[in-house]
PDB file of C-alpha atoms in Angstrom:
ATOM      1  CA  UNK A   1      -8.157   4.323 -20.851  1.00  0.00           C
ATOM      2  CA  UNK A   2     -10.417   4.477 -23.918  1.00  0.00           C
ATOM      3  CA  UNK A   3     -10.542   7.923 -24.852  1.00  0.00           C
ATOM      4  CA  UNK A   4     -10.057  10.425 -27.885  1.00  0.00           C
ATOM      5  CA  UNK A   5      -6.065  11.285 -29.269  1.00  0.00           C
ATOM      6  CA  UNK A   6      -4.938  14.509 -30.032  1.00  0.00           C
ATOM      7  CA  UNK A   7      -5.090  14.973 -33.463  1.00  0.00           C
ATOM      8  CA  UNK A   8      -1.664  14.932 -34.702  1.00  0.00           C
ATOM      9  CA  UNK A   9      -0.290  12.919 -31.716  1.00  0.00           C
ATOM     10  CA  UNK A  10       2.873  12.188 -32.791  1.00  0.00           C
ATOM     11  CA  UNK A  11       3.439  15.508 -34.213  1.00  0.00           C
ATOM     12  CA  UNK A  12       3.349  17.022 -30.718  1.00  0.00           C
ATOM     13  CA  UNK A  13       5.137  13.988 -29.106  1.00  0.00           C
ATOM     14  CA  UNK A  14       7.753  15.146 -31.320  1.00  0.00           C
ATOM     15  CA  UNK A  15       8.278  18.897 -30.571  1.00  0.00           C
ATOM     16  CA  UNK A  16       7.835  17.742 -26.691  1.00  0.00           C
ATOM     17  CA  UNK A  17      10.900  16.153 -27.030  1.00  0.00           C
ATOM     18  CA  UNK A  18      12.521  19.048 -28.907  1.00  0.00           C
ATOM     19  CA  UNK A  19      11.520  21.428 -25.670  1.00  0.00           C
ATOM     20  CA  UNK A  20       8.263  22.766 -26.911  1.00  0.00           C
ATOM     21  CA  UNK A  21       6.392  24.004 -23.609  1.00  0.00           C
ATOM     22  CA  UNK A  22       3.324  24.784 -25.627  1.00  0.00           C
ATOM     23  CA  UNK A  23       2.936  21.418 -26.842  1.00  0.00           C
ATOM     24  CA  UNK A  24       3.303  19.939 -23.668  1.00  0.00           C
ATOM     25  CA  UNK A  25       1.007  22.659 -22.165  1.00  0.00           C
ATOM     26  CA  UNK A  26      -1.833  20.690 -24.926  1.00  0.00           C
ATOM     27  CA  UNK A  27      -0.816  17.597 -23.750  1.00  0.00           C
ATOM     28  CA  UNK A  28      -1.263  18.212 -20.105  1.00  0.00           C
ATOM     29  CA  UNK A  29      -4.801  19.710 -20.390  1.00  0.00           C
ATOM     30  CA  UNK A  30      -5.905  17.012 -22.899  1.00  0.00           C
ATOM     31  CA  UNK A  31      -5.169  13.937 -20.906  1.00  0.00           C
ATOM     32  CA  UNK A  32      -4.586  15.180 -17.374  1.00  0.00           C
ATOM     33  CA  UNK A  33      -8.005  14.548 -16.582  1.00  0.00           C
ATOM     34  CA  UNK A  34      -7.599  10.978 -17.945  1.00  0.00           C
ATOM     35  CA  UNK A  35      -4.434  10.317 -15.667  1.00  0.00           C
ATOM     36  CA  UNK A  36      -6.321  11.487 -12.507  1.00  0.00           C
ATOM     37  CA  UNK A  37      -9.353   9.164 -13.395  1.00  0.00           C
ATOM     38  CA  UNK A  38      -7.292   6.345 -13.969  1.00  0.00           C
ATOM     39  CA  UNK A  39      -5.087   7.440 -10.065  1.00  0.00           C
ATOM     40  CA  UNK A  40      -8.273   7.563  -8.635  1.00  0.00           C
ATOM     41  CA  UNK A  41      -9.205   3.914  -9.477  1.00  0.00           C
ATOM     42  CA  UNK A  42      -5.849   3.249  -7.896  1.00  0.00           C
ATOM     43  CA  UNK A  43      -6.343   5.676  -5.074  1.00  0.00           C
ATOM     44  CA  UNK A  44      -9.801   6.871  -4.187  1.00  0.00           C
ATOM     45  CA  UNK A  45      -8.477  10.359  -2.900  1.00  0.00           C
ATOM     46  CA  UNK A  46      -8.782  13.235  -4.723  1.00  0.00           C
ATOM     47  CA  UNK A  47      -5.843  15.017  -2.970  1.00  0.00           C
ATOM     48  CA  UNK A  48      -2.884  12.113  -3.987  1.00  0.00           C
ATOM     49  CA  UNK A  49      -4.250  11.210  -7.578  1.00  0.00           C
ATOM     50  CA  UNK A  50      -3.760  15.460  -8.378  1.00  0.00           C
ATOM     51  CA  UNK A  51      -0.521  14.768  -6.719  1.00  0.00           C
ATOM     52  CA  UNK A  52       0.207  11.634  -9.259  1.00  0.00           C
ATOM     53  CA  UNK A  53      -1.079  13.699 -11.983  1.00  0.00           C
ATOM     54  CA  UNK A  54       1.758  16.255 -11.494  1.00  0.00           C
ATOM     55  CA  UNK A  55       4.197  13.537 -11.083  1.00  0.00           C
ATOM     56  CA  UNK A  56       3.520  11.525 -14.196  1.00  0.00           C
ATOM     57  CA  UNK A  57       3.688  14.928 -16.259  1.00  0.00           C
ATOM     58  CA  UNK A  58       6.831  16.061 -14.593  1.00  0.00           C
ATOM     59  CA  UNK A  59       8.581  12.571 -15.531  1.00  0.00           C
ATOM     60  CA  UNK A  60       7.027  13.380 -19.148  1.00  0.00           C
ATOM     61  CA  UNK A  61       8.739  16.699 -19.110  1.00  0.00           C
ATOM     62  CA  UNK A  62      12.372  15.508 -17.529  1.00  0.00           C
ATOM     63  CA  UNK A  63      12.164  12.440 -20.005  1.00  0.00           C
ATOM     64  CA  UNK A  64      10.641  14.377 -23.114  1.00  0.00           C
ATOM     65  CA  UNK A  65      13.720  13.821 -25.303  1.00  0.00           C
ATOM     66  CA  UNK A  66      11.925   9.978 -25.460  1.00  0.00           C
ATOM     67  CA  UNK A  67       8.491  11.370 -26.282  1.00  0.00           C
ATOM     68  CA  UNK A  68       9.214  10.881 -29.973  1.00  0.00           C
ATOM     69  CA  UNK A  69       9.151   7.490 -29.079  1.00  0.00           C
ATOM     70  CA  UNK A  70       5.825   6.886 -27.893  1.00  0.00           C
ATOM     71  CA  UNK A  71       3.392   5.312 -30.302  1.00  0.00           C
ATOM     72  CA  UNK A  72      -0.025   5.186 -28.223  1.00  0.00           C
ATOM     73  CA  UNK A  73       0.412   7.967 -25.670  1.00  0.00           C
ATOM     74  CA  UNK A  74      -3.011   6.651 -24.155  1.00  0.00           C
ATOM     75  CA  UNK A  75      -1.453   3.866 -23.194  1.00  0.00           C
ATOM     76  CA  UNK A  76       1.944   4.900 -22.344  1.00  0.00           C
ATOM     77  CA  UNK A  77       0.407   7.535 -20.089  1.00  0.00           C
ATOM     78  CA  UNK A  78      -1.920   4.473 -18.087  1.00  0.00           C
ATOM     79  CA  UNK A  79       1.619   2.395 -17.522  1.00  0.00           C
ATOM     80  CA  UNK A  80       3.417   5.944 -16.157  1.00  0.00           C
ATOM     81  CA  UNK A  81       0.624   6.578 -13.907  1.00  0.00           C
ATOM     82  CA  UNK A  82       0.070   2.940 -13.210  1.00  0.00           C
ATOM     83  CA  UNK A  83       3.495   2.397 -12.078  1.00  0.00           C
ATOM     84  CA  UNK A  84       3.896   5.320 -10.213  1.00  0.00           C
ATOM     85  CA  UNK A  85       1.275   4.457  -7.858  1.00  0.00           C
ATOM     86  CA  UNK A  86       3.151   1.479  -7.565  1.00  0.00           C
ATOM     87  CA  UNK A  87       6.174   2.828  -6.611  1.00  0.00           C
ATOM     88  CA  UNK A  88       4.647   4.667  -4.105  1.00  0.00           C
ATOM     89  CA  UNK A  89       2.826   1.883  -2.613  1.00  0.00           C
ATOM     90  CA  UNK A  90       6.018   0.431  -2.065  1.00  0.00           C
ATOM     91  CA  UNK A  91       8.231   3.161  -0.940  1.00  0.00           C
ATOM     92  CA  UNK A  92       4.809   3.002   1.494  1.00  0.00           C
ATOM     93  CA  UNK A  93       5.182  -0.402   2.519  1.00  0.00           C
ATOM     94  CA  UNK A  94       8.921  -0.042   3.447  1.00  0.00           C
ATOM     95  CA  UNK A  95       8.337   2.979   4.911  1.00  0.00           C
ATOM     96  CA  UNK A  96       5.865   1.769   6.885  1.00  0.00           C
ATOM     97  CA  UNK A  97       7.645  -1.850   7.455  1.00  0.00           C
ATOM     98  CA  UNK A  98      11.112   0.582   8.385  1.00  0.00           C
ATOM     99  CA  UNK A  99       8.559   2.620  10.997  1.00  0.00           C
ATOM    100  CA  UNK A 100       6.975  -0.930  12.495  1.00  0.00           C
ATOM    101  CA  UNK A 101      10.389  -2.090  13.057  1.00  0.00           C
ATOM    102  CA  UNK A 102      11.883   0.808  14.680  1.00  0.00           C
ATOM    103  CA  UNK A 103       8.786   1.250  16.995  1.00  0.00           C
ATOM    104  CA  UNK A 104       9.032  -2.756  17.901  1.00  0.00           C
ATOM    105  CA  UNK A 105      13.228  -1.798  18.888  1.00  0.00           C
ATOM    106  CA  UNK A 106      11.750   1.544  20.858  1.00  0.00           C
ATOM    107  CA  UNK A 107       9.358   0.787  23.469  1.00  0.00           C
ATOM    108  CA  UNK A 108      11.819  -2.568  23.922  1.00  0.00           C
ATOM    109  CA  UNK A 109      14.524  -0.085  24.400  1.00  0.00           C
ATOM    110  CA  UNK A 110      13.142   2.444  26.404  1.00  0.00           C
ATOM    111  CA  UNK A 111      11.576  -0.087  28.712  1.00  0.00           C
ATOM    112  CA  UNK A 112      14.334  -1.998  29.055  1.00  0.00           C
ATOM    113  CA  UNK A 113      16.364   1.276  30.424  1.00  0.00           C
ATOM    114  CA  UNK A 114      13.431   2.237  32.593  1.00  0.00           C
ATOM    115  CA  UNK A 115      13.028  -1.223  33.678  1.00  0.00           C
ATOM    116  CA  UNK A 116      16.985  -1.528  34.881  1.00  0.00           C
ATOM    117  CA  UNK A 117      16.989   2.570  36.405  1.00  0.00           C
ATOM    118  CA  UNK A 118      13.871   1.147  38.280  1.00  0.00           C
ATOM    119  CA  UNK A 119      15.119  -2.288  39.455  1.00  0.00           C
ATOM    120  CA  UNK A 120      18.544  -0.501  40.755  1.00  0.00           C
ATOM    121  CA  UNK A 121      16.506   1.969  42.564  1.00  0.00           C
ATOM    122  CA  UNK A 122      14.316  -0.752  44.063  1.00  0.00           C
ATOM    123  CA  UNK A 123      17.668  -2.781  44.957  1.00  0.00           C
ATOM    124  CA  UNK A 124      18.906   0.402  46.442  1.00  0.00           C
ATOM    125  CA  UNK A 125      16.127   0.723  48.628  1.00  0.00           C
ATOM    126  CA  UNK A 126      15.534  -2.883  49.525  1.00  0.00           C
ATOM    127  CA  UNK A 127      19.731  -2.829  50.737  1.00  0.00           C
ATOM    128  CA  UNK A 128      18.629   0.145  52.800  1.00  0.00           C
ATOM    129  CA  UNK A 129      15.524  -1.357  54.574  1.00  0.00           C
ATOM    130  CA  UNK A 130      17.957  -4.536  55.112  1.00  0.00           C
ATOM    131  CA  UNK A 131      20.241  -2.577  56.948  1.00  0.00           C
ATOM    132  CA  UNK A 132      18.792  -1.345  59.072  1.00  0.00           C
ATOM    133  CA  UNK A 133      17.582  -4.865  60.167  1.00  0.00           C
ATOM    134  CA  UNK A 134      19.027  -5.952  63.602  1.00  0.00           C
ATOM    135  CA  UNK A 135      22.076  -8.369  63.155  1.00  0.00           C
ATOM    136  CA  UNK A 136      20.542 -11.573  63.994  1.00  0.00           C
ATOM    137  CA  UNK A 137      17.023 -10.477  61.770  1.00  0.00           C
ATOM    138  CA  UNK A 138      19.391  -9.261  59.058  1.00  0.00           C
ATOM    139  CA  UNK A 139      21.176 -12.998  58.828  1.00  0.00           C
ATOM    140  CA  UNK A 140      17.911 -14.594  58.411  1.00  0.00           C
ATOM    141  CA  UNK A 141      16.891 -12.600  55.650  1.00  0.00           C
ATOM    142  CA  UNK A 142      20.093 -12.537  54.292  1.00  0.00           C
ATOM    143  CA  UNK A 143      19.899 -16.253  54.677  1.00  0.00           C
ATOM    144  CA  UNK A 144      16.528 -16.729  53.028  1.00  0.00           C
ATOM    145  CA  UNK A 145      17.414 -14.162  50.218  1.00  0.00           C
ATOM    146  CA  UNK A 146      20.518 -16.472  49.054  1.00  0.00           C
ATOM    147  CA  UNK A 147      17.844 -19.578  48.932  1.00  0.00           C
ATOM    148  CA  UNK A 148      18.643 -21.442  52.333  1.00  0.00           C
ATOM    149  CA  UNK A 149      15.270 -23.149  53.783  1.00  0.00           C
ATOM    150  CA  UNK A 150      14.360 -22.791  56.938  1.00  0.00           C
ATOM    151  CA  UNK A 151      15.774 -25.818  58.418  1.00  0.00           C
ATOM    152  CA  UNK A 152      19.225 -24.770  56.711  1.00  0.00           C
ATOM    153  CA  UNK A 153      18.912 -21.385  58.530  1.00  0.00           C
ATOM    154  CA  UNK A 154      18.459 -22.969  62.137  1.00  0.00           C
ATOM    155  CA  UNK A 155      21.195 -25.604  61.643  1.00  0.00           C
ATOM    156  CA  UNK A 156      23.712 -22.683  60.016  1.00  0.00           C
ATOM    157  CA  UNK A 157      23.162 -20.208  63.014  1.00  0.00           C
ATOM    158  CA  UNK A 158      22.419 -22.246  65.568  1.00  0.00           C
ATOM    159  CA  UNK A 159      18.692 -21.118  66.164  1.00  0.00           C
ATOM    160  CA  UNK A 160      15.863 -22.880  66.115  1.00  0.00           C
ATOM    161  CA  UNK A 161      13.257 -23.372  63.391  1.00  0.00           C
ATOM    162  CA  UNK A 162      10.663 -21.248  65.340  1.00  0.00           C
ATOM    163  CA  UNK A 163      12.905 -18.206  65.739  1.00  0.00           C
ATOM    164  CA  UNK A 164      14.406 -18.461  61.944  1.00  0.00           C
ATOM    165  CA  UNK A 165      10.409 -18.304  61.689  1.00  0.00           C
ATOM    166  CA  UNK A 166       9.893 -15.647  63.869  1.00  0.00           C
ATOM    167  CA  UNK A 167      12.849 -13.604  62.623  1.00  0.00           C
ATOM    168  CA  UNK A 168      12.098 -13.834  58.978  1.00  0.00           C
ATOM    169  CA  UNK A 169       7.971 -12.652  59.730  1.00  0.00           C
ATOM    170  CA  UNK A 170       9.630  -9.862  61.541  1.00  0.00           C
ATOM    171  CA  UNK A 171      12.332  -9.076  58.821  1.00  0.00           C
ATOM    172  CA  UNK A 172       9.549  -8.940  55.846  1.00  0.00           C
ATOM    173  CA  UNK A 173       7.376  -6.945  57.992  1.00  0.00           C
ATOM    174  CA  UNK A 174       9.767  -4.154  58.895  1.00  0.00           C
ATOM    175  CA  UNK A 175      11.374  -4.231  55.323  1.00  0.00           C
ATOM    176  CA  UNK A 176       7.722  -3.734  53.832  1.00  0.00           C
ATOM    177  CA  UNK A 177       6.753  -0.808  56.277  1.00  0.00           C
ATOM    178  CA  UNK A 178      10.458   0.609  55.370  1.00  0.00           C
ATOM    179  CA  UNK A 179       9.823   0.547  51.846  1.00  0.00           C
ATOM    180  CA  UNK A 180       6.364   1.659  52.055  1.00  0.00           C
ATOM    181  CA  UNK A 181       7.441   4.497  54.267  1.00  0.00           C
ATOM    182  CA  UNK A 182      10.061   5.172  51.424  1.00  0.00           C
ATOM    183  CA  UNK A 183       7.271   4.900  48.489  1.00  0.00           C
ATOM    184  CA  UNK A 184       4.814   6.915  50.143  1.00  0.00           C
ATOM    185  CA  UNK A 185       2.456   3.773  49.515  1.00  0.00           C
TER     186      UNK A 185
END
């Protein structure tokens, strides 16, 4: 920031720090202008560099008994306003990083509960179509269900392969009209 000092600088730095709101007040309306240009090249919005503006002078005013301490307010005032923005950015960034990972843990969360309500509804209604199978139709798809092939089926119940065949089209076809029936499909 290359522009003009207050005359008597330090002076005024001085009775900041000893609680002199009028000196402060010529402070503020020298350089605030300077402190928004320079949040602006940070920024580029109008609205957030006024807002850094009144943040840099607050921390002047809360931290004032140090003014006296300041040799090139100029510069002092580009590192306040410099680092604020920083600290914002990052306080942004977690934020932000915070807000990504809670959304990743949401939708994960919420579908995973909608996912399980759903699946023990569609169990519940697939156990309902099944029984109301006919005994020997129910063991076949019973049978299939628990991973026995078709061979395994005929040899276990003593049917042949056509009928295990026969019984299992049947089986899927009345538990698909059942649950169709059920889902309004």
């Amino acid at each position: 920031m290359s522009y003009s000092s207050l005359p008597e600088e330090q002076e005024l730095l001085r009775q900041i720090a000893r609680g002199d709101e009028s000196a402060y007040t010529l402070v503020f309306n020298h350089y605030s202008k300077q402190v928004f240009n320079v949040a602006m090249l940070y920024l580029k919005d109008t609205t957030p560099a006024r807002e850094a503006v009144q943040e840099v002078f607050l921390k002047i005013w809360l931290k004032r008994e140090a003014m006296s301490d300041v040799e090139d307010l100029t510069g002092y005032l580009f590192i306040l306003t410099r680092n604020h923005i920083y600290d914002n950015f990052k306080k942004q960034a977690n934020l932000l990083k915070a807000l990504d990972s809670f959304i990743q843990l949401q939708p994960a969360a919420i579908a995973d509960t909608d996912h399980r309500l759903q699946e023990h509804q569609y169990d519940h209604l697939l156990n309902k179509a099944v029984s109301s199978l006919p005994p020997e139709r129910k063991k076949v798809y019973i049978a299939r269900k628990e991973g026995l092939s078709n061979e395994e089926i005929s040899h276990k119940m003593n049917i042949s392969i056509h009928t295990v065949k026969k019984q299992m089209q049947l089986a899927v076809q009345t538990v698909r009209s059942f649950v169709k029936q059920q889902l309004h499909i």
